[in-house]
mmCIF file of C-alpha atoms and ligand atoms in Angstrom:
data_model
loop_
_atom_site.group_PDB
_atom_site.id
_atom_site.type_symbol
_atom_site.label_atom_id
_atom_site.label_comp_id
_atom_site.label_asym_id
_atom_site.label_seq_id
_atom_site.Cartn_x
_atom_site.Cartn_y
_atom_site.Cartn_z
ATOM 1 C CA MET A 267 146.025 138.457 60.841
ATOM 2 C CA SER A 268 143.747 137.121 63.573
ATOM 3 C CA ILE A 269 139.986 137.156 62.964
ATOM 4 C CA LEU A 270 139.567 138.243 66.599
ATOM 5 C CA ILE A 271 142.129 140.644 68.048
ATOM 6 C CA ILE A 272 142.510 140.167 71.795
ATOM 7 C CA ASP A 273 143.971 143.038 73.799
ATOM 8 C CA GLU A 274 144.163 142.157 77.498
ATOM 9 C CA ARG A 275 144.841 145.073 79.842
ATOM 10 C CA PRO A 276 145.288 143.513 83.309
ATOM 11 C CA ASP A 277 146.398 146.877 84.787
ATOM 12 C CA ASP A 278 142.922 148.220 84.055
ATOM 13 C CA ALA A 279 141.258 144.828 84.607
ATOM 14 C CA ILE A 280 139.658 144.950 81.138
ATOM 15 C CA ALA A 281 140.078 143.246 77.784
ATOM 16 C CA VAL A 282 139.183 144.658 74.364
ATOM 17 C CA LEU A 283 138.127 142.181 71.689
ATOM 18 C CA THR A 284 138.015 143.377 68.077
ATOM 19 C CA LEU A 285 136.194 141.514 65.307
ATOM 20 C CA ASN A 286 138.574 141.516 62.366
ATOM 21 C CA ARG A 287 137.286 140.260 59.014
ATOM 22 C CA PRO A 288 137.204 143.620 57.222
ATOM 23 C CA GLU A 289 137.108 142.040 53.752
ATOM 24 C CA VAL A 290 133.569 140.745 54.482
ATOM 25 C CA HIS A 291 132.415 143.538 56.788
ATOM 26 C CA ASN A 292 133.167 141.382 59.872
ATOM 27 C CA ALA A 293 130.628 138.753 58.823
ATOM 28 C CA LEU A 294 130.250 136.311 61.700
ATOM 29 C CA ASN A 295 131.270 132.908 60.424
ATOM 30 C CA THR A 296 131.608 129.850 62.657
ATOM 31 C CA ALA A 297 135.336 130.469 63.187
ATOM 32 C CA VAL A 298 134.768 134.021 64.546
ATOM 33 C CA LEU A 299 131.943 132.909 66.829
ATOM 34 C CA GLU A 300 134.030 129.992 68.084
ATOM 35 C CA ALA A 301 137.021 132.277 68.749
ATOM 36 C CA LEU A 302 134.786 134.759 70.554
ATOM 37 C CA ALA A 303 133.065 132.073 72.647
ATOM 38 C CA GLN A 304 136.372 130.427 73.589
ATOM 39 C CA THR A 305 137.997 133.756 74.446
ATOM 40 C CA LEU A 306 135.088 134.798 76.668
ATOM 41 C CA GLU A 307 135.110 131.383 78.371
ATOM 42 C CA ARG A 308 138.812 131.834 79.109
ATOM 43 C CA LEU A 309 138.371 135.446 80.302
ATOM 44 C CA SER A 310 135.503 134.425 82.571
ATOM 45 C CA ALA A 311 137.980 132.333 84.593
ATOM 46 C CA GLN A 312 140.666 135.014 84.621
ATOM 47 C CA ASP A 313 140.729 137.009 87.891
ATOM 48 C CA ASP A 314 142.666 139.951 86.449
ATOM 49 C CA ILE A 315 139.901 140.782 83.933
ATOM 50 C CA ASN A 316 136.626 142.205 85.298
ATOM 51 C CA ALA A 317 134.984 143.676 82.187
ATOM 52 C CA VAL A 318 135.264 143.255 78.428
ATOM 53 C CA VAL A 319 134.707 145.615 75.494
ATOM 54 C CA LEU A 320 133.685 144.093 72.162
ATOM 55 C CA THR A 321 134.134 146.168 69.044
ATOM 56 C CA GLY A 322 134.527 145.907 65.279
ATOM 57 C CA GLY A 323 135.829 148.224 62.600
ATOM 58 C CA GLU A 324 135.420 151.978 62.114
ATOM 59 C CA LYS A 325 132.714 151.498 59.465
ATOM 60 C CA VAL A 326 131.260 148.129 60.423
ATOM 61 C CA PHE A 327 130.715 146.445 63.772
ATOM 62 C CA ALA A 328 129.486 143.287 62.022
ATOM 63 C CA ALA A 329 127.265 142.862 58.942
ATOM 64 C CA GLY A 330 125.616 139.689 60.233
ATOM 65 C CA ALA A 331 126.071 135.978 59.807
ATOM 66 C CA ASP A 332 128.394 135.032 56.976
ATOM 67 C CA VAL A 333 125.858 134.734 54.161
ATOM 68 C CA ARG A 334 128.236 132.682 52.006
ATOM 69 C CA GLU A 335 128.743 130.132 54.787
ATOM 70 C CA MET A 336 125.002 130.106 55.533
ATOM 71 C CA ALA A 337 124.094 129.564 51.873
ATOM 72 C CA ASP A 338 125.523 126.034 51.921
ATOM 73 C CA LEU A 339 123.544 124.870 54.965
ATOM 74 C CA ASP A 340 120.348 122.857 54.548
ATOM 75 C CA ALA A 341 117.843 122.332 57.393
ATOM 76 C CA ILE A 342 119.782 119.422 58.876
ATOM 77 C CA GLY A 343 123.012 121.386 58.572
ATOM 78 C CA ILE A 344 121.408 124.264 60.484
ATOM 79 C CA TYR A 345 119.997 121.816 63.058
ATOM 80 C CA ARG A 346 123.469 120.358 63.639
ATOM 81 C CA ASP A 347 125.159 123.764 63.393
ATOM 82 C CA ALA A 348 127.826 124.537 66.034
ATOM 83 C CA ARG A 349 126.955 128.238 66.026
ATOM 84 C CA PRO A 350 123.983 128.180 68.458
ATOM 85 C CA GLY A 351 126.352 126.626 71.033
ATOM 86 C CA HIS A 352 128.810 129.480 70.509
ATOM 87 C CA TRP A 353 125.997 132.041 70.848
ATOM 88 C CA ARG A 354 124.946 130.383 74.135
ATOM 89 C CA ALA A 355 128.534 130.513 75.425
ATOM 90 C CA ILE A 356 128.706 134.229 74.592
ATOM 91 C CA ALA A 357 125.381 134.851 76.365
ATOM 92 C CA ALA A 358 126.660 132.947 79.408
ATOM 93 C CA PHE A 359 129.688 135.225 79.897
ATOM 94 C CA PRO A 360 129.246 136.256 83.537
ATOM 95 C CA LYS A 361 131.216 139.536 83.535
ATOM 96 C CA PRO A 362 130.106 142.908 82.154
ATOM 97 C CA LEU A 363 130.373 142.969 78.354
ATOM 98 C CA ILE A 364 130.180 146.318 76.559
ATOM 99 C CA ALA A 365 129.670 146.666 72.804
ATOM 100 C CA ALA A 366 131.366 149.649 71.155
ATOM 101 C CA VAL A 367 129.521 149.948 67.836
ATOM 102 C CA ASN A 368 130.637 152.030 64.869
ATOM 103 C CA GLY A 369 128.933 151.701 61.496
ATOM 104 C CA TYR A 370 126.735 148.757 60.611
ATOM 105 C CA ALA A 371 125.484 146.310 63.253
ATOM 106 C CA LEU A 372 123.213 144.167 61.090
ATOM 107 C CA GLY A 373 121.535 140.788 61.460
ATOM 108 C CA GLY A 374 123.773 138.611 63.625
ATOM 109 C CA GLY A 375 125.943 141.717 64.218
ATOM 110 C CA CYS A 376 122.988 143.529 65.778
ATOM 111 C CA GLU A 377 122.118 140.361 67.709
ATOM 112 C CA LEU A 378 125.694 140.160 68.998
ATOM 113 C CA ALA A 379 125.588 143.798 70.154
ATOM 114 C CA MET A 380 122.267 143.085 71.885
ATOM 115 C CA GLN A 381 123.811 140.112 73.724
ATOM 116 C CA CYS A 382 126.233 142.573 75.295
ATOM 117 C CA ASP A 383 125.155 144.223 78.551
ATOM 118 C CA ILE A 384 125.632 147.813 77.403
ATOM 119 C CA ILE A 385 125.860 149.264 73.896
ATOM 120 C CA ILE A 386 127.877 152.430 73.298
ATOM 121 C CA ALA A 387 127.237 153.656 69.756
ATOM 122 C CA GLY A 388 129.290 156.005 67.639
ATOM 123 C CA GLU A 389 127.374 158.615 65.619
ATOM 124 C CA SER A 390 127.872 156.482 62.491
ATOM 125 C CA ALA A 391 126.204 153.401 63.983
ATOM 126 C CA GLN A 392 123.316 151.788 62.129
ATOM 127 C CA PHE A 393 121.312 148.935 63.604
ATOM 128 C CA GLY A 394 119.140 146.590 61.604
ATOM 129 C CA LEU A 395 117.774 143.081 61.229
ATOM 130 C CA PRO A 396 117.599 142.785 57.414
ATOM 131 C CA GLU A 397 117.213 138.981 57.335
ATOM 132 C CA ILE A 398 113.737 139.427 55.807
ATOM 133 C CA ASN A 399 115.482 140.576 52.597
ATOM 134 C CA LEU A 400 117.113 137.121 52.395
ATOM 135 C CA GLY A 401 113.806 135.307 52.864
ATOM 136 C CA ILE A 402 114.679 134.328 56.439
ATOM 137 C CA ILE A 403 114.188 135.740 59.933
ATOM 138 C CA PRO A 404 116.665 136.605 62.706
ATOM 139 C CA GLY A 405 118.047 133.384 64.187
ATOM 140 C CA ALA A 406 120.278 134.434 67.073
ATOM 141 C CA GLY A 407 117.732 136.079 69.346
ATOM 142 C CA GLY A 408 116.879 139.168 67.300
ATOM 143 C CA THR A 409 113.092 138.845 67.403
ATOM 144 C CA GLN A 410 113.206 138.429 71.178
ATOM 145 C CA ARG A 411 115.974 140.797 72.270
ATOM 146 C CA LEU A 412 115.102 143.673 69.907
ATOM 147 C CA THR A 413 111.445 143.536 70.956
ATOM 148 C CA ARG A 414 112.378 143.543 74.638
ATOM 149 C CA ALA A 415 114.776 146.442 74.046
ATOM 150 C CA VAL A 416 112.701 148.776 71.845
ATOM 151 C CA GLY A 417 109.117 147.514 72.109
ATOM 152 C CA LYS A 418 106.802 145.809 69.657
ATOM 153 C CA SER A 419 106.039 148.487 67.099
ATOM 154 C CA LEU A 420 109.608 149.554 66.291
ATOM 155 C CA ALA A 421 110.848 145.947 66.436
ATOM 156 C CA MET A 422 108.113 144.871 64.009
ATOM 157 C CA LYS A 423 108.961 147.765 61.677
ATOM 158 C CA MET A 424 112.646 146.853 61.639
ATOM 159 C CA ILE A 425 112.172 143.082 61.378
ATOM 160 C CA LEU A 426 109.347 143.132 58.804
ATOM 161 C CA SER A 427 110.782 145.870 56.572
ATOM 162 C CA GLY A 428 114.504 145.311 57.093
ATOM 163 C CA GLU A 429 114.927 149.087 57.651
ATOM 164 C CA PHE A 430 117.899 150.257 59.705
ATOM 165 C CA ILE A 431 117.849 152.832 62.496
ATOM 166 C CA ASP A 432 120.691 155.261 63.140
ATOM 167 C CA ALA A 433 122.478 155.966 66.413
ATOM 168 C CA ALA A 434 120.166 158.821 67.424
ATOM 169 C CA ALA A 435 117.054 156.676 66.874
ATOM 170 C CA ALA A 436 118.697 153.782 68.719
ATOM 171 C CA LEU A 437 119.318 156.096 71.674
ATOM 172 C CA ASP A 438 115.713 157.352 71.555
ATOM 173 C CA ALA A 439 114.492 153.747 71.506
ATOM 174 C CA GLU A 440 116.825 152.801 74.398
ATOM 175 C CA LEU A 441 118.600 150.174 72.318
ATOM 176 C CA VAL A 442 121.883 151.879 73.219
ATOM 177 C CA ALA A 443 123.019 153.552 76.420
ATOM 178 C CA GLU A 444 125.037 156.392 74.874
ATOM 179 C CA VAL A 445 126.036 157.920 71.559
ATOM 180 C CA THR A 446 129.568 159.252 71.212
ATOM 181 C CA PRO A 447 131.202 161.464 68.590
ATOM 182 C CA ALA A 448 133.000 159.644 65.796
ATOM 183 C CA GLY A 449 136.344 158.315 66.919
ATOM 184 C CA GLU A 450 135.505 158.284 70.629
ATOM 185 C CA THR A 451 133.349 155.159 70.820
ATOM 186 C CA ILE A 452 136.041 152.705 71.860
ATOM 187 C CA SER A 453 137.740 155.085 74.296
ATOM 188 C CA ARG A 454 134.390 155.847 75.949
ATOM 189 C CA ALA A 455 133.514 152.133 76.145
ATOM 190 C CA CYS A 456 136.952 151.409 77.645
ATOM 191 C CA ALA A 457 136.620 154.239 80.188
ATOM 192 C CA LEU A 458 133.239 152.848 81.231
ATOM 193 C CA ALA A 459 134.658 149.299 81.364
ATOM 194 C CA CYS A 460 137.562 150.521 83.555
ATOM 195 C CA LYS A 461 135.135 152.238 85.930
ATOM 196 C CA ILE A 462 132.991 149.094 86.135
ATOM 197 C CA ALA A 463 136.064 146.864 86.537
ATOM 198 C CA GLU A 464 136.991 148.664 89.772
ATOM 199 C CA LYS A 465 133.855 147.349 91.491
ATOM 200 C CA SER A 466 133.515 144.055 93.323
ATOM 201 C CA PRO A 467 133.594 141.220 90.752
ATOM 202 C CA LEU A 468 131.090 139.269 92.845
ATOM 203 C CA ALA A 469 128.664 142.180 93.050
ATOM 204 C CA LEU A 470 129.061 142.812 89.307
ATOM 205 C CA GLU A 471 128.253 139.213 88.473
ATOM 206 C CA MET A 472 125.205 139.135 90.710
ATOM 207 C CA ALA A 473 123.984 142.522 89.494
ATOM 208 C CA LYS A 474 124.288 141.312 85.882
ATOM 209 C CA GLN A 475 122.418 138.081 86.654
ATOM 210 C CA SER A 476 119.684 139.981 88.492
ATOM 211 C CA VAL A 477 119.107 142.455 85.658
ATOM 212 C CA LEU A 478 119.041 139.635 83.089
ATOM 213 C CA LYS A 479 116.442 137.801 85.212
ATOM 214 C CA THR A 480 114.034 140.615 84.331
ATOM 215 C CA PHE A 481 113.700 139.075 80.883
ATOM 216 C CA GLU A 482 113.091 135.547 82.167
ATOM 217 C CA THR A 483 110.756 135.755 85.171
ATOM 218 C CA SER A 484 107.766 137.329 86.859
ATOM 219 C CA LEU A 485 108.354 140.388 89.058
ATOM 220 C CA ALA A 486 107.877 138.261 92.200
ATOM 221 C CA ASP A 487 110.476 135.696 91.092
ATOM 222 C CA GLY A 488 112.842 138.444 89.988
ATOM 223 C CA LEU A 489 112.546 140.201 93.343
ATOM 224 C CA ASP A 490 113.161 136.880 95.084
ATOM 225 C CA PHE A 491 116.276 136.288 92.958
ATOM 226 C CA GLU A 492 117.539 139.790 93.748
ATOM 227 C CA ARG A 493 116.929 139.281 97.479
ATOM 228 C CA ARG A 494 118.839 135.974 97.491
ATOM 229 C CA SER A 495 121.762 137.507 95.595
ATOM 230 C CA PHE A 496 121.773 140.484 97.978
ATOM 231 C CA THR A 497 121.832 138.066 100.922
ATOM 232 C CA ILE A 498 124.654 135.934 99.500
ATOM 233 C CA LEU A 499 126.774 139.059 99.023
ATOM 234 C CA ALA A 500 126.465 139.734 102.761
ATOM 235 C CA ALA A 501 128.910 136.853 103.229
ATOM 236 C CA SER A 502 131.576 138.426 101.008
ATOM 237 C CA GLU A 503 134.806 140.126 102.068
ATOM 238 C CA ASP A 504 134.109 142.659 99.324
ATOM 239 C CA ARG A 505 130.967 143.861 101.107
ATOM 240 C CA LYS A 506 132.929 144.374 104.354
ATOM 241 C CA GLU A 507 135.646 146.203 102.420
ATOM 242 C CA GLY A 508 133.158 148.357 100.474
ATOM 243 C CA ILE A 509 131.309 149.490 103.582
ATOM 244 C CA ALA A 510 134.540 149.985 105.606
ATOM 245 C CA ALA A 511 136.083 152.044 102.789
ATOM 246 C CA PHE A 512 132.975 154.245 102.625
ATOM 247 C CA LEU A 513 133.028 154.850 106.388
ATOM 248 C CA GLU A 514 136.800 155.489 106.409
ATOM 249 C CA LYS A 515 136.471 157.833 103.401
ATOM 250 C CA ARG A 516 138.945 155.863 101.257
ATOM 251 C CA LYS A 517 138.804 153.971 97.973
ATOM 252 C CA ALA A 518 137.747 150.336 98.301
ATOM 253 C CA THR A 519 139.973 147.536 97.058
ATOM 254 C CA PHE A 520 137.858 144.590 96.010
ATOM 255 C CA LYS A 521 139.215 141.093 95.693
ATOM 256 C CA GLY A 522 136.250 139.098 94.436
ATOM 257 C CA ARG A 523 135.953 137.140 97.667
HETATM 258 N N1 CO8 B 201 128.195 137.802 54.864
HETATM 259 C C1 CO8 B 201 129.171 137.583 53.965
HETATM 260 N N2 CO8 B 201 129.754 138.584 53.266
HETATM 261 C C2 CO8 B 201 129.330 139.846 53.495
HETATM 262 C C3 CO8 B 201 128.317 140.133 54.428
HETATM 263 C C4 CO8 B 201 127.736 139.042 55.139
HETATM 264 N N3 CO8 B 201 126.788 139.227 56.043
HETATM 265 N N4 CO8 B 201 128.101 141.467 54.424
HETATM 266 C C5 CO8 B 201 128.974 141.981 53.543
HETATM 267 N N5 CO8 B 201 129.701 141.014 52.969
HETATM 268 C C6 CO8 B 201 130.750 141.142 51.950
HETATM 269 C C7 CO8 B 201 130.174 141.456 50.580
HETATM 270 O O1 CO8 B 201 129.740 140.272 49.937
HETATM 271 C C8 CO8 B 201 131.347 142.121 49.903
HETATM 272 O O2 CO8 B 201 132.250 141.114 49.478
HETATM 273 P P1 CO8 B 201 132.889 141.199 47.973
HETATM 274 O O3 CO8 B 201 133.719 142.440 48.006
HETATM 275 O O4 CO8 B 201 133.675 139.947 47.877
HETATM 276 O O5 CO8 B 201 131.727 141.290 47.055
HETATM 277 C C9 CO8 B 201 132.016 142.880 51.045
HETATM 278 O O6 CO8 B 201 131.566 142.277 52.254
HETATM 279 C C10 CO8 B 201 131.650 144.344 51.063
HETATM 280 O O7 CO8 B 201 130.221 144.416 51.089
HETATM 281 P P2 CO8 B 201 129.382 145.411 50.140
HETATM 282 O O8 CO8 B 201 130.077 145.569 48.832
HETATM 283 O O9 CO8 B 201 127.981 144.934 50.124
HETATM 284 O O10 CO8 B 201 129.542 146.763 50.984
HETATM 285 P P3 CO8 B 201 128.550 148.014 51.019
HETATM 286 O O11 CO8 B 201 129.295 149.064 51.787
HETATM 287 O O12 CO8 B 201 128.045 148.335 49.654
HETATM 288 O O13 CO8 B 201 127.268 147.535 51.898
HETATM 289 C C11 CO8 B 201 126.222 146.454 53.791
HETATM 290 C C12 CO8 B 201 127.407 147.285 53.271
HETATM 291 C C13 CO8 B 201 124.961 147.341 53.803
HETATM 292 C C14 CO8 B 201 126.585 146.042 55.203
HETATM 293 C C15 CO8 B 201 125.994 145.251 52.854
HETATM 294 O O14 CO8 B 201 127.242 144.544 52.755
HETATM 295 C C16 CO8 B 201 124.980 144.267 53.374
HETATM 296 O O15 CO8 B 201 123.791 144.512 53.230
HETATM 297 N N6 CO8 B 201 125.427 143.131 53.965
HETATM 298 C C17 CO8 B 201 124.569 142.040 54.373
HETATM 299 C C18 CO8 B 201 123.742 142.418 55.582
HETATM 300 C C19 CO8 B 201 122.809 141.285 55.939
HETATM 301 O O16 CO8 B 201 121.953 140.875 55.188
HETATM 302 N N7 CO8 B 201 122.988 140.762 57.163
HETATM 303 C C20 CO8 B 201 122.171 139.702 57.674
HETATM 304 C C21 CO8 B 201 122.813 138.379 57.376
HETATM 305 S S1 CO8 B 201 121.797 137.017 57.899
HETATM 306 C C22 CO8 B 201 122.024 136.937 59.567
HETATM 307 O O17 CO8 B 201 122.765 137.675 60.159
HETATM 308 C C23 CO8 B 201 121.256 135.862 60.283
HETATM 309 C C24 CO8 B 201 121.837 135.587 61.658
HETATM 310 C C25 CO8 B 201 121.405 134.204 62.055
HETATM 311 C C26 CO8 B 201 122.375 133.612 63.083
HETATM 312 C C27 CO8 B 201 122.002 132.188 63.364
HETATM 313 C C28 CO8 B 201 123.065 131.511 64.245
HETATM 314 C C29 CO8 B 201 122.711 130.111 64.586
#
């Protein structure tokens, strides 16, 4: 059985990727991260896919880095590790990426969910960065992305104590966009992905880049980036089609040109 199940749905212009190492609670070893990075790189070049949903199991999204694999790495091994490259490739995916989280999203699993653009959580979801219990700290962006998502005090509490938060608290803290009833997380994430996938691929990519700039730049530079992206889109066929469809009271058909 594949460690990453890939379900491409070109009719809906989405793909659903499922982490599949249930025997170790979907622990993210190098092979899973490599498969995920390579799949996203391939999907980024595929015109019939405009959005991707990433999910795990019913009880566990992912319980973090594979502790057994990590245990054998010394400092030089970690320095030469292939995994940071895979994490960067995942972060560079240009299309909308939605995490559908049920159960535990811990350590690297929480970091993976936070690398997605939107998190939809089932009622059973639990988020945590328990690395402190192992005598280490988050190593795939957790200290940065959690703090930006939920603010300093809650991030400090979670990172310093290793305590988890449930789906309701994650919604309160704006770590997730929505909480769904049990059993509806993936269908809701797919419905949202389908809705997003109907939009102009160019506009989606530039909107994603512009929002992500918020975390990298000053307001002035971010506004400048947004303005340039807005201007570039004025040259697209999709903009003409979107405005014409609105004026003609019909549904737009975007081509990504
Ligand atoms: N790695 C490897 N195996 C794991 C992991 C993991 N992260 N999590 C669970 N497993 C395995 C267990 O060892 C167990 O295997 P076995 O049956 O052979 O003993 C099996 O999965 C089932 O686990 P449990 O029996 O523990 O199941 P429970 O339901 O009792 O508990 C928990 C579930 C709470 C999820 C518990 O398994 C747990 O606490 N897991 C570890 C969570 C954790 O510490 N995560 C952080 C890991 S460190 C990290 O993510 C750093 C990221 C840095 C990335 C850097 C990239 C460059």
